[in-house]
Amino acid sequence: MATVKKFLYLNRKAPYGSIYALESLEVVLIGAAFEQDVSLAFVDDGVFQLAKSQDSKGIGMKNFSATYRALGDYGVTKFYVEQESLAERGLTVDDLMPITYEDENDGFAEKPSIIVTPRAELAKVMGEQDVILSF
Amino acid sequence: MKLSILVNEGPYTHQAADSAYQFTKAALEKGHEIFRVFFYHDGVNNGTRLTVPPQDDRNVQKNWSELAEKHKLDMVVCIAAAQRRGILDEGEAKRHGKGDGAANIAPGFRISGLGQLIEAGIEADRLVVFGD
């Protein structure tokens, strides 16, 4: 399958309150095997998916937040986080998990995956995609 | 145009399932090709044969099955999402020891993996998502 398309996974919901975040992650993991040009975007309550220090013990649900940090190893290295969504929720990038990847084109230097992106800019990123999966 | 459809919500709770059906039907009537309809999240509940809606209401599941038969649609239910929600075909029912007659997948649907969704995105000109 030689076709390479630009895939964007648009994450709009907080984790745990509904299953969208977890099942979105499952598509991203399977999709990684298809060697497409993958980006993730986090908007609205979706920014909470990347929040630091998640602890889901009290609600009896599996904490899947560590999976986001492993995505770099699957070639998923672009995490667009909408700036306004963070600000509207009183969050900054320091409230998010540090997520990095090793850049194989740059001596495997460790680089941040999270790209805080203004709303207008994110609209442009969306406009460049071939496939947008909105969860 | 070659289209793929993603249905992320179950029938009756959300209009998304109805909209996806209406859109798919309209696209076919206009002569477009539907590469695949993929059911994910609670959307897998569109594919149970056990729904019994009131007689004066539409039957979302039956609508899909009839559309599939008429147009030879490829309608795929995500296996991981389906297992969580109790949608099983014969093979899965047996594999998980759920007993005879437990299979509840509706006619025209098949259970397969998420790779089918990615492929649907790659192969179609447009992937149209119906969700909340």
Tab-separated table of C-alpha atoms in Angstrom:
chain	number	residue	atom	x	y	z
A	1	MET	CA	0.000	0.000	0.000
A	2	ALA	CA	2.126	2.855	-1.272
A	3	THR	CA	-0.332	5.715	-0.844
A	4	VAL	CA	0.676	8.076	1.962
A	5	LYS	CA	-2.058	10.380	3.156
A	6	LYS	CA	-2.126	13.020	5.852
A	7	PHE	CA	-4.227	11.669	8.723
A	8	LEU	CA	-5.331	13.902	11.588
A	9	TYR	CA	-6.926	12.490	14.720
A	10	LEU	CA	-8.991	15.257	16.280
A	11	ASN	CA	-9.501	14.672	20.000
A	12	ARG	CA	-12.264	16.778	21.510
A	13	LYS	CA	-13.320	15.044	24.734
A	14	ALA	CA	-11.828	14.617	28.189
A	15	PRO	CA	-10.529	11.156	29.068
A	16	TYR	CA	-12.550	8.747	31.280
A	17	GLY	CA	-15.870	10.678	31.159
A	18	SER	CA	-16.531	8.934	27.856
A	19	ILE	CA	-14.710	6.294	25.859
A	20	TYR	CA	-13.803	8.521	22.883
A	21	ALA	CA	-10.242	9.294	24.056
A	22	LEU	CA	-9.357	5.641	24.701
A	23	GLU	CA	-10.862	4.361	21.465
A	24	SER	CA	-9.233	7.181	19.501
A	25	LEU	CA	-5.900	6.052	20.897
A	26	GLU	CA	-6.653	2.509	19.731
A	27	VAL	CA	-7.143	3.732	16.152
A	28	VAL	CA	-3.920	5.747	16.321
A	29	LEU	CA	-1.984	2.657	17.440
A	30	ILE	CA	-3.412	0.424	14.709
A	31	GLY	CA	-3.090	3.196	12.133
A	32	ALA	CA	0.615	3.608	12.901
A	33	ALA	CA	1.270	0.289	11.142
A	34	PHE	CA	0.020	1.783	7.855
A	35	GLU	CA	2.895	4.295	7.669
A	36	GLN	CA	0.757	7.305	6.933
A	37	ASP	CA	1.618	10.917	7.782
A	38	VAL	CA	-0.114	11.108	11.170
A	39	SER	CA	-0.871	14.096	13.383
A	40	LEU	CA	-2.952	14.403	16.525
A	41	ALA	CA	-4.874	17.505	17.534
A	42	PHE	CA	-6.297	18.243	20.970
A	43	VAL	CA	-9.064	20.820	21.246
A	44	ASP	CA	-11.841	21.710	23.702
A	45	ASP	CA	-11.863	19.269	26.660
A	46	GLY	CA	-9.603	17.025	24.569
A	47	VAL	CA	-6.623	18.925	26.007
A	48	PHE	CA	-7.277	17.142	29.323
A	49	GLN	CA	-6.210	13.880	27.647
A	50	LEU	CA	-2.614	15.108	27.935
A	51	ALA	CA	-2.868	16.405	31.514
A	52	LYS	CA	0.004	15.516	33.830
A	53	SER	CA	-0.289	13.186	36.831
A	54	GLN	CA	-3.487	11.431	35.820
A	55	ASP	CA	-4.657	9.001	38.497
A	56	SER	CA	-7.776	7.010	37.663
A	57	LYS	CA	-7.621	4.555	40.605
A	58	GLY	CA	-10.497	6.180	42.431
A	59	ILE	CA	-12.884	5.713	39.500
A	60	GLY	CA	-11.861	2.112	38.808
A	61	MET	CA	-10.824	2.788	35.219
A	62	LYS	CA	-7.571	1.990	33.438
A	63	ASN	CA	-5.152	4.925	33.296
A	64	PHE	CA	-4.111	4.987	29.636
A	65	SER	CA	-2.239	8.310	29.691
A	66	ALA	CA	1.197	6.666	29.422
A	67	THR	CA	0.279	5.474	25.922
A	68	TYR	CA	0.485	9.031	24.549
A	69	ARG	CA	4.139	9.179	25.584
A	70	ALA	CA	4.878	5.934	23.728
A	71	LEU	CA	3.434	7.148	20.411
A	72	GLY	CA	6.764	8.690	19.363
A	73	ASP	CA	8.136	5.152	19.016
A	74	TYR	CA	5.344	4.483	16.485
A	75	GLY	CA	6.280	7.504	14.397
A	76	VAL	CA	3.476	9.660	15.781
A	77	THR	CA	5.317	12.838	16.656
A	78	LYS	CA	2.995	15.781	15.996
A	79	PHE	CA	0.632	16.661	18.836
A	80	TYR	CA	-1.111	19.945	18.039
A	81	VAL	CA	-2.640	21.370	21.223
A	82	GLU	CA	-4.942	24.312	20.726
A	83	GLN	CA	-3.720	27.327	22.650
A	84	GLU	CA	-7.164	28.819	23.275
A	85	SER	CA	-8.543	25.506	24.586
A	86	LEU	CA	-5.723	25.393	27.144
A	87	ALA	CA	-6.238	29.014	28.175
A	88	GLU	CA	-10.026	28.649	28.457
A	89	ARG	CA	-9.448	25.852	30.978
A	90	GLY	CA	-6.773	27.700	32.959
A	91	LEU	CA	-4.061	25.369	31.681
A	92	THR	CA	-0.610	25.974	30.265
A	93	VAL	CA	1.754	23.592	28.532
A	94	ASP	CA	3.379	23.004	31.951
A	95	ASP	CA	0.186	21.240	33.051
A	96	LEU	CA	0.646	18.671	30.270
A	97	MET	CA	2.772	15.517	30.266
A	98	PRO	CA	6.159	16.036	28.670
A	99	ILE	CA	5.893	14.080	25.409
A	100	THR	CA	8.966	13.653	23.233
A	101	TYR	CA	10.245	11.676	20.262
A	102	GLU	CA	13.653	10.796	18.883
A	103	ASP	CA	14.262	12.536	15.561
A	104	GLU	CA	15.916	9.944	13.323
A	105	ASN	CA	16.819	12.663	10.815
A	106	ASP	CA	18.736	14.560	13.466
A	107	GLY	CA	20.961	11.992	15.207
A	108	PHE	CA	18.007	10.711	17.268
A	109	ALA	CA	17.905	13.974	19.210
A	110	GLU	CA	15.037	14.072	21.688
A	111	LYS	CA	12.456	16.659	20.664
A	112	PRO	CA	9.097	17.757	22.058
A	113	SER	CA	6.024	16.312	20.299
A	114	ILE	CA	3.596	18.898	21.685
A	115	ILE	CA	3.059	21.910	19.460
A	116	VAL	CA	0.901	24.552	21.133
A	117	THR	CA	-1.016	26.034	18.227
A	118	PRO	CA	-3.376	29.035	18.021
A	119	ARG	CA	-6.912	28.249	16.800
A	120	ALA	CA	-6.471	30.021	13.452
A	121	GLU	CA	-3.243	28.152	12.810
A	122	LEU	CA	-4.862	24.811	13.696
A	123	ALA	CA	-7.612	25.503	11.179
A	124	LYS	CA	-4.874	25.784	8.574
A	125	VAL	CA	-3.340	22.467	9.702
A	126	MET	CA	-6.774	20.847	9.365
A	127	GLY	CA	-7.142	22.293	5.887
A	128	GLU	CA	-3.966	20.505	4.808
A	129	GLN	CA	-5.199	17.035	5.811
A	130	ASP	CA	-6.511	14.262	3.571
A	131	VAL	CA	-8.379	12.421	6.328
A	132	ILE	CA	-9.665	13.818	9.621
A	133	LEU	CA	-10.987	11.395	12.219
A	134	SER	CA	-12.911	13.377	14.800
A	135	PHE	CA	-13.506	11.774	18.189
B	1	MET	CA	-16.713	10.109	-5.960
B	2	LYS	CA	-15.526	7.224	-3.813
B	3	LEU	CA	-16.651	7.716	-0.223
B	4	SER	CA	-16.048	6.007	3.095
B	5	ILE	CA	-18.391	6.540	6.019
B	6	LEU	CA	-17.532	6.404	9.722
B	7	VAL	CA	-20.424	6.032	12.180
B	8	ASN	CA	-19.446	6.792	15.774
B	9	GLU	CA	-22.795	6.787	17.561
B	10	GLY	CA	-25.433	4.197	18.262
B	11	PRO	CA	-28.991	4.326	16.965
B	12	TYR	CA	-31.787	6.344	18.646
B	13	THR	CA	-29.630	8.145	21.245
B	14	HIS	CA	-27.913	10.222	18.582
B	15	GLN	CA	-29.122	11.457	15.221
B	16	ALA	CA	-25.635	10.703	13.863
B	17	ALA	CA	-26.669	7.130	12.996
B	18	ASP	CA	-29.735	8.361	11.065
B	19	SER	CA	-27.750	11.105	9.338
B	20	ALA	CA	-25.083	8.619	8.286
B	21	TYR	CA	-27.744	6.322	6.847
B	22	GLN	CA	-29.534	9.156	5.015
B	23	PHE	CA	-26.237	10.473	3.661
B	24	THR	CA	-25.079	7.052	2.487
B	25	LYS	CA	-28.420	6.386	0.805
B	26	ALA	CA	-28.427	9.791	-0.899
B	27	ALA	CA	-24.829	9.394	-2.058
B	28	LEU	CA	-25.646	6.014	-3.621
B	29	GLU	CA	-28.742	7.440	-5.328
B	30	LYS	CA	-26.560	10.198	-6.803
B	31	GLY	CA	-24.281	7.537	-8.268
B	32	HIS	CA	-21.381	7.828	-5.850
B	33	GLU	CA	-19.465	4.760	-4.761
B	34	ILE	CA	-19.368	3.787	-1.092
B	35	PHE	CA	-16.078	2.025	-0.437
B	36	ARG	CA	-17.019	1.038	3.114
B	37	VAL	CA	-19.187	1.983	6.076
B	38	PHE	CA	-17.259	1.546	9.315
B	39	PHE	CA	-18.966	1.433	12.720
B	40	TYR	CA	-16.981	2.479	15.777
B	41	HIS	CA	-17.555	3.517	19.413
B	42	ASP	CA	-21.287	3.052	20.215
B	43	GLY	CA	-21.815	3.014	16.447
B	44	VAL	CA	-21.311	-0.746	16.624
B	45	ASN	CA	-24.821	-0.910	18.123
B	46	ASN	CA	-26.194	-0.181	14.657
B	47	GLY	CA	-25.203	-3.753	13.864
B	48	THR	CA	-27.230	-5.791	16.352
B	49	ARG	CA	-30.124	-7.856	15.082
B	50	LEU	CA	-31.813	-7.745	18.508
B	51	THR	CA	-33.255	-4.228	18.484
B	52	VAL	CA	-37.043	-4.034	18.620
B	53	PRO	CA	-38.028	-0.391	18.202
B	54	PRO	CA	-41.700	0.671	18.392
B	55	GLN	CA	-43.566	-0.081	15.169
B	56	ASP	CA	-44.396	3.562	14.451
B	57	ASP	CA	-40.706	4.503	14.500
B	58	ARG	CA	-37.916	3.874	12.016
B	59	ASN	CA	-35.792	0.755	12.411
B	60	VAL	CA	-32.226	2.018	12.096
B	61	GLN	CA	-30.554	-1.385	12.088
B	62	LYS	CA	-32.964	-2.793	9.496
B	63	ASN	CA	-32.494	0.292	7.320
B	64	TRP	CA	-28.764	-0.425	7.211
B	65	SER	CA	-29.234	-4.122	6.464
B	66	GLU	CA	-31.636	-3.373	3.608
B	67	LEU	CA	-29.362	-0.702	2.155
B	68	ALA	CA	-26.426	-3.105	2.333
B	69	GLU	CA	-28.324	-5.810	0.542
B	70	LYS	CA	-29.574	-3.488	-2.182
B	71	HIS	CA	-26.185	-1.920	-2.912
B	72	LYS	CA	-23.801	-4.698	-1.821
B	73	LEU	CA	-22.340	-2.370	0.822
B	74	ASP	CA	-19.304	-3.359	2.854
B	75	MET	CA	-20.408	-2.598	6.427
B	76	VAL	CA	-17.723	-3.277	9.025
B	77	VAL	CA	-18.123	-3.266	12.796
B	78	CYS	CA	-14.919	-2.712	14.794
B	79	ILE	CA	-14.081	-5.898	16.669
B	80	ALA	CA	-12.592	-4.239	19.761
B	81	ALA	CA	-15.495	-1.819	20.127
B	82	ALA	CA	-17.985	-4.607	19.408
B	83	GLN	CA	-16.567	-6.974	22.021
B	84	ARG	CA	-16.811	-4.267	24.701
B	85	ARG	CA	-20.464	-3.740	23.843
B	86	GLY	CA	-21.615	-7.303	23.265
B	87	ILE	CA	-21.891	-7.414	19.493
B	88	LEU	CA	-20.763	-10.886	18.384
B	89	ASP	CA	-20.762	-12.976	15.235
B	90	GLU	CA	-20.812	-16.791	15.325
B	91	GLY	CA	-17.043	-17.099	15.464
B	92	GLU	CA	-16.594	-14.564	18.264
B	93	ALA	CA	-19.479	-15.995	20.286
B	94	LYS	CA	-17.878	-19.425	20.110
B	95	ARG	CA	-14.357	-18.146	20.795
B	96	HIS	CA	-15.495	-16.405	23.973
B	97	GLY	CA	-17.692	-19.260	25.139
B	98	LYS	CA	-20.924	-17.272	25.012
B	99	GLY	CA	-23.028	-20.251	24.004
B	100	ASP	CA	-25.189	-21.203	21.025
B	101	GLY	CA	-27.380	-18.479	19.615
B	102	ALA	CA	-25.379	-15.668	21.256
B	103	ALA	CA	-24.297	-14.229	17.914
B	104	ASN	CA	-26.283	-11.036	17.355
B	105	ILE	CA	-24.648	-9.392	14.356
B	106	ALA	CA	-27.296	-8.164	11.928
B	107	PRO	CA	-27.435	-9.204	8.251
B	108	GLY	CA	-25.074	-7.255	6.011
B	109	PHE	CA	-22.602	-6.411	8.784
B	110	ARG	CA	-19.265	-8.077	9.355
B	111	ILE	CA	-16.850	-7.798	12.279
B	112	SER	CA	-13.256	-6.857	11.543
B	113	GLY	CA	-10.321	-4.790	12.798
B	114	LEU	CA	-9.509	-1.089	12.914
B	115	GLY	CA	-7.124	-1.531	10.006
B	116	GLN	CA	-10.268	-1.565	7.866
B	117	LEU	CA	-10.989	2.005	9.002
B	118	ILE	CA	-7.507	3.205	8.119
B	119	GLU	CA	-7.766	1.455	4.748
B	120	ALA	CA	-11.149	3.127	4.209
B	121	GLY	CA	-9.457	6.500	4.762
B	122	ILE	CA	-6.631	5.679	2.370
B	123	GLU	CA	-8.743	4.204	-0.429
B	124	ALA	CA	-11.619	6.704	-0.536
B	125	ASP	CA	-11.596	10.224	-1.941
B	126	ARG	CA	-13.367	11.384	1.222
B	127	LEU	CA	-13.958	9.857	4.637
B	128	VAL	CA	-17.132	11.340	6.116
B	129	VAL	CA	-17.449	11.106	9.911
B	130	PHE	CA	-20.827	11.029	11.691
B	131	GLY	CA	-20.616	11.485	15.438
B	132	ASP	CA	-21.484	13.552	18.477
